[in-house]
Coordinates of C-alpha atoms and ligand atoms in Angstrom, one line a residue:
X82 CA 79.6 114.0 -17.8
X83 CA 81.6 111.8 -19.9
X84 CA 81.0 112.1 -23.7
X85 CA 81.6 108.9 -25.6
X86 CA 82.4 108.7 -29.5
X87 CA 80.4 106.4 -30.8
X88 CA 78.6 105.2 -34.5
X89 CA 74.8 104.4 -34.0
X90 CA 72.2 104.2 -36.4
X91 CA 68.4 104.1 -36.6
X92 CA 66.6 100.5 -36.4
X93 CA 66.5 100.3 -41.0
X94 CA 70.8 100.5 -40.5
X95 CA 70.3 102.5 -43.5
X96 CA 71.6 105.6 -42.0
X97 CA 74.1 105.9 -39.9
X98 CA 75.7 108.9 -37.4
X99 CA 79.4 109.3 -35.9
X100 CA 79.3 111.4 -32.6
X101 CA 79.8 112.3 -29.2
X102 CA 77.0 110.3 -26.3
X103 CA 76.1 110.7 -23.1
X104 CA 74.4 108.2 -20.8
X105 CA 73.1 110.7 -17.7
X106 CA 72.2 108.3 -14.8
X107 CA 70.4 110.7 -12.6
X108 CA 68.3 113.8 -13.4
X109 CA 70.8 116.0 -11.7
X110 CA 73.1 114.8 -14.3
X111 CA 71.4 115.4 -17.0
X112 CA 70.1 119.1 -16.2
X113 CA 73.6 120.1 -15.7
X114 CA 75.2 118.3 -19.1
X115 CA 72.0 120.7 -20.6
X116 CA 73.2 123.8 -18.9
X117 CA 76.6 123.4 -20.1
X118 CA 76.5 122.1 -23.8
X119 CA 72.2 121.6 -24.8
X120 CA 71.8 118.1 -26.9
X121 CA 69.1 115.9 -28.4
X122 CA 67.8 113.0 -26.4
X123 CA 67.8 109.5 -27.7
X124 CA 65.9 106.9 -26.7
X125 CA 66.5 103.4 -27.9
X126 CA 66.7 104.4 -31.7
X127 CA 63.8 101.6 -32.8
X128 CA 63.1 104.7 -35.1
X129 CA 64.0 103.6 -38.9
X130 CA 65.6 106.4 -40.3
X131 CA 67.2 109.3 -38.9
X132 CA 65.4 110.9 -36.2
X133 CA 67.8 110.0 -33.4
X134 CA 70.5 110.6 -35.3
X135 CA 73.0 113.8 -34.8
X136 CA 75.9 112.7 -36.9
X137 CA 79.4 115.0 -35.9
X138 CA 77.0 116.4 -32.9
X139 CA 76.2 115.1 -29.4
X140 CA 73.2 113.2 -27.8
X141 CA 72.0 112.0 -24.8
X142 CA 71.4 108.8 -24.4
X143 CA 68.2 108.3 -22.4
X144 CA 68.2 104.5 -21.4
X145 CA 69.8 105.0 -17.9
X146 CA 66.7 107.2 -16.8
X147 CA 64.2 104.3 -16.1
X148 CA 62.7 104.8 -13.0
X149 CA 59.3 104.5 -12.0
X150 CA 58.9 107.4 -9.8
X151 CA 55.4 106.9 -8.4
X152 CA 52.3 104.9 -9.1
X153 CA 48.2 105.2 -8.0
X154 CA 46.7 101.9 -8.3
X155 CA 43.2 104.0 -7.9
X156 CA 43.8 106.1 -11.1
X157 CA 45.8 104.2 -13.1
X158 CA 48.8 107.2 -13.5
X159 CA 52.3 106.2 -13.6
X160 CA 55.0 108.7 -13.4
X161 CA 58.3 107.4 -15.2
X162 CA 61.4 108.4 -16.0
X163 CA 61.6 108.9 -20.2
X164 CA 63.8 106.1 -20.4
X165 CA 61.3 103.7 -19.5
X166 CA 60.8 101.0 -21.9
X167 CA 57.0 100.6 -22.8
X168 CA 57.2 96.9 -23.2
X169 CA 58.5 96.7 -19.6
X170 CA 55.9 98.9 -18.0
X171 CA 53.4 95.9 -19.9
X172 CA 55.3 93.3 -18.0
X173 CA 55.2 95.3 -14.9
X174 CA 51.7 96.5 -14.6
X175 CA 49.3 94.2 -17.0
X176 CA 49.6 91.6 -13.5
X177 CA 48.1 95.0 -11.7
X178 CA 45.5 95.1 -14.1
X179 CA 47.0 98.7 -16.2
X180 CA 48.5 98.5 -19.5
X181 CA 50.5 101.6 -21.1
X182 CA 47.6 102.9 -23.2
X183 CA 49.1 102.5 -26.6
X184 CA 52.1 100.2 -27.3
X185 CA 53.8 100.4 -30.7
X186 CA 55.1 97.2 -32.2
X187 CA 58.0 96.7 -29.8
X188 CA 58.1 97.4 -26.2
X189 CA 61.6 98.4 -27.0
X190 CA 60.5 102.0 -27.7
X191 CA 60.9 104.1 -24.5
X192 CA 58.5 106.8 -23.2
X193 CA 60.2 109.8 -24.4
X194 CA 60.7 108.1 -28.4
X195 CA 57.2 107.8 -27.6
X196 CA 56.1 111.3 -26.9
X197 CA 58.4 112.7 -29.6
X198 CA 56.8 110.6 -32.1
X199 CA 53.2 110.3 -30.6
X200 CA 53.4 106.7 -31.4
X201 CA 49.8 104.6 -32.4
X202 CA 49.3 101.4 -31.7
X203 CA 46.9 98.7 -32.5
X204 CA 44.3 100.1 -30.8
X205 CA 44.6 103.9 -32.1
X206 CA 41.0 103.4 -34.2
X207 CA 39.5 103.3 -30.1
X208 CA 42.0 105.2 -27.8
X209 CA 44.0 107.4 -30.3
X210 CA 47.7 108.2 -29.8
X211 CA 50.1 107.7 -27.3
X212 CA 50.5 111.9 -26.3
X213 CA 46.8 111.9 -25.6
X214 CA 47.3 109.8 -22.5
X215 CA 50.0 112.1 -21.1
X216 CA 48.8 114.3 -18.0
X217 CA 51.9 116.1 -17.9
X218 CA 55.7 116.3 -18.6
X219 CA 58.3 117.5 -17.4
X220 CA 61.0 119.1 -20.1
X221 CA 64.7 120.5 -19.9
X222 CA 64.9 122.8 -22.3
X223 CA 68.0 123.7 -24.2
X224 CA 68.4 127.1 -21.8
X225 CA 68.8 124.2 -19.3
X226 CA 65.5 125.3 -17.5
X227 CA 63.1 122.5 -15.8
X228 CA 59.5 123.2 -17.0
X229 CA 56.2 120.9 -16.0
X230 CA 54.5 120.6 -19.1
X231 CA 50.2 119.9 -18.9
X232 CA 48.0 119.3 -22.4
X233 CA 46.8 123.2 -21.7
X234 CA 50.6 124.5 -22.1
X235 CA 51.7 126.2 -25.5
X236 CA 54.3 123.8 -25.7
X237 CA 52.7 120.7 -25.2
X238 CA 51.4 120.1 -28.6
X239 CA 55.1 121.0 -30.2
X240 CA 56.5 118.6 -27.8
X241 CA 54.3 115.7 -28.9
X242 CA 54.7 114.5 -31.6
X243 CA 57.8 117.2 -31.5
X244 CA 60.9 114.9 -32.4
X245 CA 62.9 116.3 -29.3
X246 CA 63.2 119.6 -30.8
X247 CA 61.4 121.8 -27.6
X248 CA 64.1 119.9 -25.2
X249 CA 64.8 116.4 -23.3
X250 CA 61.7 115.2 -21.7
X251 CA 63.2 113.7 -18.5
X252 CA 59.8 112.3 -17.1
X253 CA 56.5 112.0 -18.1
X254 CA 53.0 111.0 -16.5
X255 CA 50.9 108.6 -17.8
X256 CA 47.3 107.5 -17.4
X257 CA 46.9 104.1 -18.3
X258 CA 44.5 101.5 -19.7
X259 CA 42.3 99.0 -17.7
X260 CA 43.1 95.6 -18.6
X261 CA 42.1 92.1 -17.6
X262 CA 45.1 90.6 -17.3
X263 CA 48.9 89.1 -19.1
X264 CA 47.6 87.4 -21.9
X265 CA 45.4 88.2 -24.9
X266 CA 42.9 86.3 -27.0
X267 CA 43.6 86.9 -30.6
X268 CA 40.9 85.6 -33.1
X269 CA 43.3 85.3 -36.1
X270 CA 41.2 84.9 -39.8
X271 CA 42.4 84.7 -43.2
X272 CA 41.6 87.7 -45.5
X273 CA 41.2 86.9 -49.3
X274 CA 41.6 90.3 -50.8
X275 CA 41.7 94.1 -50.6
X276 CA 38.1 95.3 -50.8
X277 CA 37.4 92.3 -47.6
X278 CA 40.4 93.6 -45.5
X279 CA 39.3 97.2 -45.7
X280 CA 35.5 96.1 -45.2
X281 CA 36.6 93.8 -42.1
X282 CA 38.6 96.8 -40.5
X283 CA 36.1 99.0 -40.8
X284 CA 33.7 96.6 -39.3
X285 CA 35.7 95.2 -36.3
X286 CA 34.5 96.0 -33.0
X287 CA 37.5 94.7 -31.2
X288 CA 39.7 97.1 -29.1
X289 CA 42.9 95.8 -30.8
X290 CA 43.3 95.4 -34.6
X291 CA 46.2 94.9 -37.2
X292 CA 46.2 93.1 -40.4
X293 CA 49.7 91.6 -42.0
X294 CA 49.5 91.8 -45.7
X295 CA 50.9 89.1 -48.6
X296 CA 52.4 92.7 -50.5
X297 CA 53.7 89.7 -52.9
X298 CA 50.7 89.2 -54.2
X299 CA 48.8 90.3 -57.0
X300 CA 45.3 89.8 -59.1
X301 CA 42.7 88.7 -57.3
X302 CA 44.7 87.4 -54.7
X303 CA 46.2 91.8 -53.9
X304 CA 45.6 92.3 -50.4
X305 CA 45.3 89.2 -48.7
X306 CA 46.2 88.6 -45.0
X307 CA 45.8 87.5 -42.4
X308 CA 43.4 89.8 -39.7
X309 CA 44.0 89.4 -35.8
X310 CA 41.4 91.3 -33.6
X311 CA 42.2 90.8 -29.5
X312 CA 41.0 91.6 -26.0
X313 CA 43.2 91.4 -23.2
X314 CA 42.5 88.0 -20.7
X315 CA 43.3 86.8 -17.8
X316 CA 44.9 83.2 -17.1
X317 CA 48.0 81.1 -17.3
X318 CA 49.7 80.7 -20.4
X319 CA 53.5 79.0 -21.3
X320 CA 55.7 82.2 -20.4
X321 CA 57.5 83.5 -23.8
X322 CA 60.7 81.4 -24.5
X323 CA 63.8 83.4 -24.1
X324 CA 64.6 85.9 -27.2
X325 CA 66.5 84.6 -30.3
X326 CA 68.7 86.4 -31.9
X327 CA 70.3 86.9 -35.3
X328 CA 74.1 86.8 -34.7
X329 CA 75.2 87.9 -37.9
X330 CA 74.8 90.6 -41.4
X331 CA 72.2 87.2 -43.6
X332 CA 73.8 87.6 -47.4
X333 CA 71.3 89.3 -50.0
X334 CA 69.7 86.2 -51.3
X335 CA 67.9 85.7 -47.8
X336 CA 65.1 88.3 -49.0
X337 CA 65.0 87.4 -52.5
X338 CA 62.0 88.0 -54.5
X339 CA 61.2 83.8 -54.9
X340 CA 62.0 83.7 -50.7
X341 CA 59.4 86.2 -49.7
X342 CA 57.1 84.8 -52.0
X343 CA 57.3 81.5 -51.0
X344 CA 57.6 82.6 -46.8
X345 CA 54.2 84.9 -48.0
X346 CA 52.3 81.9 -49.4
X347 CA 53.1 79.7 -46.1
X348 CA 52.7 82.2 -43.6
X349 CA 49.5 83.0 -45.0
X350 CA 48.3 79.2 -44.6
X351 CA 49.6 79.2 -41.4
X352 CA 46.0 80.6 -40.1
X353 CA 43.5 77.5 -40.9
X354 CA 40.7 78.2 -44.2
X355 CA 38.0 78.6 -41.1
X356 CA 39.9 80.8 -38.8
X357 CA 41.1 80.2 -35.2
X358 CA 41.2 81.6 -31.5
X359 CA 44.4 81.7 -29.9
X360 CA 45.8 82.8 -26.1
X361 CA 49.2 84.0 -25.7
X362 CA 51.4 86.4 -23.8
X363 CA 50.6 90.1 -24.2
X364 CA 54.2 90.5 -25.5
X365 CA 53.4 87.8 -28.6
X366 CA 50.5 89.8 -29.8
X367 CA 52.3 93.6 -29.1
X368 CA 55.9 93.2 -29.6
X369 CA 56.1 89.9 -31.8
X370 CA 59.6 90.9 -33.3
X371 CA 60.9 91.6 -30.0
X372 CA 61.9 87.6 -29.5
X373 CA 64.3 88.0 -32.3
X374 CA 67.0 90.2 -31.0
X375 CA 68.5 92.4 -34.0
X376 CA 66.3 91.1 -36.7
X377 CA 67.5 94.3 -38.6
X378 CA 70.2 92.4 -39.4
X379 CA 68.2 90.1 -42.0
X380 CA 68.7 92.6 -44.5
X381 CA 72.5 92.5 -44.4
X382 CA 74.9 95.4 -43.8
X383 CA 72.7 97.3 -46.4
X384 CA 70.0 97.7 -44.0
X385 CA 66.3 98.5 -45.0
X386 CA 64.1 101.4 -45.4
X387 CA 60.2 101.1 -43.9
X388 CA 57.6 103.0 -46.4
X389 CA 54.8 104.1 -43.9
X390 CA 51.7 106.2 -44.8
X391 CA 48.3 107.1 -44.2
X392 CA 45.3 108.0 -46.4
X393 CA 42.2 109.6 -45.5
X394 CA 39.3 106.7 -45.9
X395 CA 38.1 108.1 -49.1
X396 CA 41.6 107.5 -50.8
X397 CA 41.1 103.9 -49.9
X398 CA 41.5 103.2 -53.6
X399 CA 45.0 105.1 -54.0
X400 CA 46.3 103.3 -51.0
X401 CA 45.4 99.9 -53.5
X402 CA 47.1 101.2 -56.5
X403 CA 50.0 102.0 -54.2
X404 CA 50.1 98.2 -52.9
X405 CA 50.0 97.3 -56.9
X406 CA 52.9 99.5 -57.2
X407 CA 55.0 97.6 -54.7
X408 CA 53.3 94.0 -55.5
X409 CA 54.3 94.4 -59.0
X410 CA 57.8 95.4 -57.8
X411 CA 58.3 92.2 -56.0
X412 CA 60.5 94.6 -53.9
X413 CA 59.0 94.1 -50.7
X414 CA 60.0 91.9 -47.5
X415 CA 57.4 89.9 -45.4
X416 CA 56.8 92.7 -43.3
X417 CA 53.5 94.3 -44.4
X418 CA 51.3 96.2 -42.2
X419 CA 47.6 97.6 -42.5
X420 CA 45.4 99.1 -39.7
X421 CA 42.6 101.6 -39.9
X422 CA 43.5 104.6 -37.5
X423 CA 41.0 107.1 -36.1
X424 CA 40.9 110.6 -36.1
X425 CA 43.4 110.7 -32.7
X426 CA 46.4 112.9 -32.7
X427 CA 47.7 115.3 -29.9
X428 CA 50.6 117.1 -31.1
X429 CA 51.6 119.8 -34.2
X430 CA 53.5 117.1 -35.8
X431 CA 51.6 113.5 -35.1
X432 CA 51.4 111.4 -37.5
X433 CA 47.7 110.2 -37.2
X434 CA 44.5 111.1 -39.0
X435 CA 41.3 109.0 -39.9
X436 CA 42.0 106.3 -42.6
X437 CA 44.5 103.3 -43.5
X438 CA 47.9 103.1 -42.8
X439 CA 50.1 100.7 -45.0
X440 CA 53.6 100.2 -43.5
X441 CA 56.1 97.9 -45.8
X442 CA 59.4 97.2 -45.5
X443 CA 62.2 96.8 -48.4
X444 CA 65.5 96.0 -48.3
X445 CA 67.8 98.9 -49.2
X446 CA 68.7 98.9 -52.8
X447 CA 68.3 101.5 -55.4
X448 CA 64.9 100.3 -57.6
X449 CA 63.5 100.4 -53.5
X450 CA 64.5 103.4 -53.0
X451 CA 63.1 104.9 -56.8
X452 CA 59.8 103.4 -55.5
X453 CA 59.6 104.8 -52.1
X454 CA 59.5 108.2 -53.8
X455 CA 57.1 107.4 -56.4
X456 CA 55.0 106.0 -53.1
X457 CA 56.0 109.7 -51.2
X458 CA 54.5 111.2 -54.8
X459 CA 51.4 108.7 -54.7
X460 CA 50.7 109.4 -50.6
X461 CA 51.1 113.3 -51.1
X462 CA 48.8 113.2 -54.1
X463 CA 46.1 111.2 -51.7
X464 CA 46.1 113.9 -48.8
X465 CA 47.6 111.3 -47.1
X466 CA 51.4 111.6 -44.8
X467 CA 54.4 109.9 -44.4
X468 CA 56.1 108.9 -40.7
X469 CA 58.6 110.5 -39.5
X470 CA 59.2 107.8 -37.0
X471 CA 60.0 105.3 -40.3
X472 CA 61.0 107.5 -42.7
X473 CA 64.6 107.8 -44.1
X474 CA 64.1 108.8 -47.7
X475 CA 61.8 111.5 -48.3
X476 CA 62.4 115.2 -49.5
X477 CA 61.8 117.8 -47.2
X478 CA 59.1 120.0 -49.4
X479 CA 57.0 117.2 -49.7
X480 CA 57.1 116.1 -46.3
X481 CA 56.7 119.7 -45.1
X482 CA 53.9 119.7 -47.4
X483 CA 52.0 116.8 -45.8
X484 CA 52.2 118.3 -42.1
X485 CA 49.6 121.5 -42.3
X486 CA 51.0 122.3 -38.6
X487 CA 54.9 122.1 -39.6
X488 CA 55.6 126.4 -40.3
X489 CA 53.4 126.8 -36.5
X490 CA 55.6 124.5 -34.6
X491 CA 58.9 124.8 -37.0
X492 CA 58.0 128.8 -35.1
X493 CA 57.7 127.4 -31.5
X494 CA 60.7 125.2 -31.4
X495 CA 62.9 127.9 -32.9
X496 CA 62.1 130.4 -30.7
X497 CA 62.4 127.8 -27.7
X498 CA 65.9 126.5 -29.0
X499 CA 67.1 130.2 -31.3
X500 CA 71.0 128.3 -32.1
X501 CA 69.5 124.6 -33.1
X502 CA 71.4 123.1 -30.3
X503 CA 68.8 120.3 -30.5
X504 CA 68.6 119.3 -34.4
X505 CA 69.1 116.2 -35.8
X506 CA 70.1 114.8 -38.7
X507 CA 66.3 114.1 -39.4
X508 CA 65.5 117.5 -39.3
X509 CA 68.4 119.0 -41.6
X510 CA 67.4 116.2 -44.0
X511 CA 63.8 117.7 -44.2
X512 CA 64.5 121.0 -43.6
X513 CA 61.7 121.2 -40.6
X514 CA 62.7 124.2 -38.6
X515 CA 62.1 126.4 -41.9
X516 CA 59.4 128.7 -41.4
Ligands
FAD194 C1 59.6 96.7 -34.8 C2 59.1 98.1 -34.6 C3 57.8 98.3 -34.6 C4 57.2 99.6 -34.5 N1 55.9 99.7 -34.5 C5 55.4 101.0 -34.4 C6 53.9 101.1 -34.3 O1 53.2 100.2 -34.3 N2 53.5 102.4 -34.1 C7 54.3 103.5 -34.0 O2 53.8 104.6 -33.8 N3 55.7 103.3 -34.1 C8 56.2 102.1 -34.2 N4 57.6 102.0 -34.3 C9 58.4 103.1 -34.2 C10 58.8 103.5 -32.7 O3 57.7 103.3 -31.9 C11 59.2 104.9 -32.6 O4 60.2 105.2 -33.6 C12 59.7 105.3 -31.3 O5 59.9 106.7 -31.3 C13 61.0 104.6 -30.9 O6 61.4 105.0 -29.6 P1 62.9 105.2 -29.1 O7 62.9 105.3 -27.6 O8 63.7 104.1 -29.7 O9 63.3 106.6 -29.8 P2 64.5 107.0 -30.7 O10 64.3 106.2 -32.0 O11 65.8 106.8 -30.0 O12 64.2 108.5 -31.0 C14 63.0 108.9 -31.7 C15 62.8 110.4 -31.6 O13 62.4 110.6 -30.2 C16 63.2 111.7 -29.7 N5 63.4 111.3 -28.3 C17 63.7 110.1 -27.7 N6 63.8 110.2 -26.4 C18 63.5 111.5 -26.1 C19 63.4 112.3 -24.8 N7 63.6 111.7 -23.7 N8 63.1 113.6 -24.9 C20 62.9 114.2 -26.1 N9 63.0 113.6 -27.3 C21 63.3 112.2 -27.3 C22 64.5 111.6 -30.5 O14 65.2 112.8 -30.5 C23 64.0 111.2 -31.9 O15 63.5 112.4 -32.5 C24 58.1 100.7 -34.4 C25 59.5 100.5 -34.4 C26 60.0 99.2 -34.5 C27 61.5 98.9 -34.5

């Protein structure tokens, strides 16, 4: 296998790795690159910080490994190579009638980025997280040994959820989700305020939900959005124009303070006073930064950091002061996220737990990164946890802190992989194997 020096870097270009990849383009390839010299898998690093990152180390490059390797239209199960893209197992199967069970915010994320992170998706308050849909998986470890992997094995749970530390999933198997067709009917409404978003989340029946935040705004006016609740459909609609694509590093004023402000203000009219019903493309509603390729670089060669948490529902009000904190900054881009999650989790590590989850992003400079730690401080003070998935700032005790699993599974992967052939920068950054 041919080992290629290359610089990546996770989706926030914030951090950054030098190293040695490999693109394996058949199984057989790949068990026998992991008998001779054990690496980390990467998927499509569409995680923010440093996760798939092994600077000075190798990887394994997982894109190459896409197959779909059978299919029952009966059940629902696919069985896919891990480096399936989700949002292309949407375009294959919602014609059929199945939708992966829980999509992230791009379809750009492949199945095994998905595993190690056990991803949510708009739906998670319904049909929990993406691991909880796996039947079974099938693992090289970093001995170089093939294991099938079901829910009821020990490693299961340290592999969800596991950020790649128990070995390279090569394939997975995946129930998915009735649906009724491509397109979705989004009922979009404008939300005037905090204490209405929460109440509308709590109250919305719909099997997708997300709300986008104005996390400019302040006074009476903190916590207004915009709220879309969807079902999937069936029909014709225009087909999605072909991606865009920013070409180059925008200078440092295209984010200013007065910018997002003004963007906020108009992208928050943009959803009429009495509301409105809208049909689109699945993709639109799942994925909608996926038309603009390498909108990471709006934030110029500085990159960005994402600040995502979740709070228990009782902390509800130290996930407001925490948006006051980052209103008040006028630090924060357009990109302002908040969804209730339910209880739904299925590895050691996930992320989930019943609550709301705020996800903001802020373009890297140093009184952004002061406050992400003050909001690390805030979300550790609430009970609440940080994702690993977005995460490129935080210290190690308090994230190790906020994980009540991490000493059980820091146990399993080390005794699974004893010389850390399969760490990444992530994990030296937090310190996460420490037992
Ligand atoms: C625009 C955008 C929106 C997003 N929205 C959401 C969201 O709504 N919900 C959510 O949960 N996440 C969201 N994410 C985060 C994203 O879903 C996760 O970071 C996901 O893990 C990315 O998948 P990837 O294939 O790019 O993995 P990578 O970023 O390449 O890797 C992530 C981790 O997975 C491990 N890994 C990857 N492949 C394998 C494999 N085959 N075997 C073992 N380990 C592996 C890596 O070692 C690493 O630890 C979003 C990201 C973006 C860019």
């Amino acid at each position: 296998m041919r080992w290629k020096t290359t610089e990546y870097a996770g989706w926030g270009r914030a951090l950054r790795a030098t190293g040695d990849l490999a693109r394996p383009e058949r199984v057989t390839a790949l068990a026998a690159l992991m008998g001779e010299s054990p690496a980390p898998a990467i998927g499509n690093c569409r995680s923010y910080g440093d996760a798939c990152l092994n600077s000075g180390g190798k990887a394994v490059q997982m894109l190459r490994l896409d197959r779909i390797k059978g299919f029952d239209p009966t059940s629902g199960i696919v069985t896919v190579e891990a480096g399936m893209q989700l949002g292309e197992l949407a375009r294959i199967f919602a014609p059929q009638g199945w939708l992966p069970a829980v999509m992230p915010g791009t379809g750009f994320a492949t199945v095994g980025g998905a595993i190690a992170h056990d991803v949510h998706g708009k739906n998670h308050h319904g049909v929990g997280s993406f691991g909880q849909h796996v039947r079974a998986l099938t693992l090289i470890g970093p001995d170089g040994q093939t294991t099938r992997i079901t829910p009821d094995h020990p490693l299961f749970r340290a592999t969800v959820g596991g950020l790649g530390q128990t070995g390279v999933i090569v394939s997975a198997e995946l129930q998915m989700l009735k649906c009724k067709g491509d397109v979705i009917v989004v009922t979009e409404r404008r939300i005037e305020g905090w204490d209405e978003f929460l109440g509308h989340l709590d109250a919305s029946d719909a099997s997708y939900t997300v709300g986008w935040i104005d996390a400019t705004a302040q006074g009476d006016a903190l916590g207004r959005g915009i709220l879309e609740e969807a079902e999937t459909g069936s029909g014709l609609v225009t087909a999605p124009g072909r991606a865009k694509s920013v070409p180059f590093d925008a200078p440092g004023f295209a984010l200013a303070p007065a910018v997002v402000r003004a963007f906020n203000a108009a992208y928050f009219r943009r959803v009429p006073q009495k509301g409105r019903t809208v049909v689109k493309p699945i993709q639109e509603f799942f994925f909608p930064l996926d038309r603009i390729r390498n909108w990471n670089r709006l934030y110029g060669r500085e990159g960005f950091h994402q600040f995502q948490c979740v709070v228990p529902v009782d902390q509800a009000p130290a996930l407001r002061a925490m948006l006051e904190r980052i209103a008040g900054s006028g630090l924060a881009s357009p990109l302002a996220v908040l969804k209730r999650m339910g209880p739904g989790r299925a590895g050691m590590m996930s992320f989930p737990m019943e609550g709301y989850t705020l996800a903001v992003d802020f373009p890297n400079r140093a009184r952004a990164v002061r406050m992400i730690a003050d909001l690390e401080s805030d979300t550790l003070a609430a009970g609440g946890r940080i994702y690993l998935a977005k995460d490129s700032l935080a210290k190690g005790a308090s994230l190790r802190a906020m994980y009540p699993e991490q000493r059980d599974w820091a146990e399993l992967v080390n005794a699974t992989d004893p010389d850390g052939a399969l760490a990444t920068d992530m994990i030296r950054r937090l310190d996460l194997r420490t037992v």
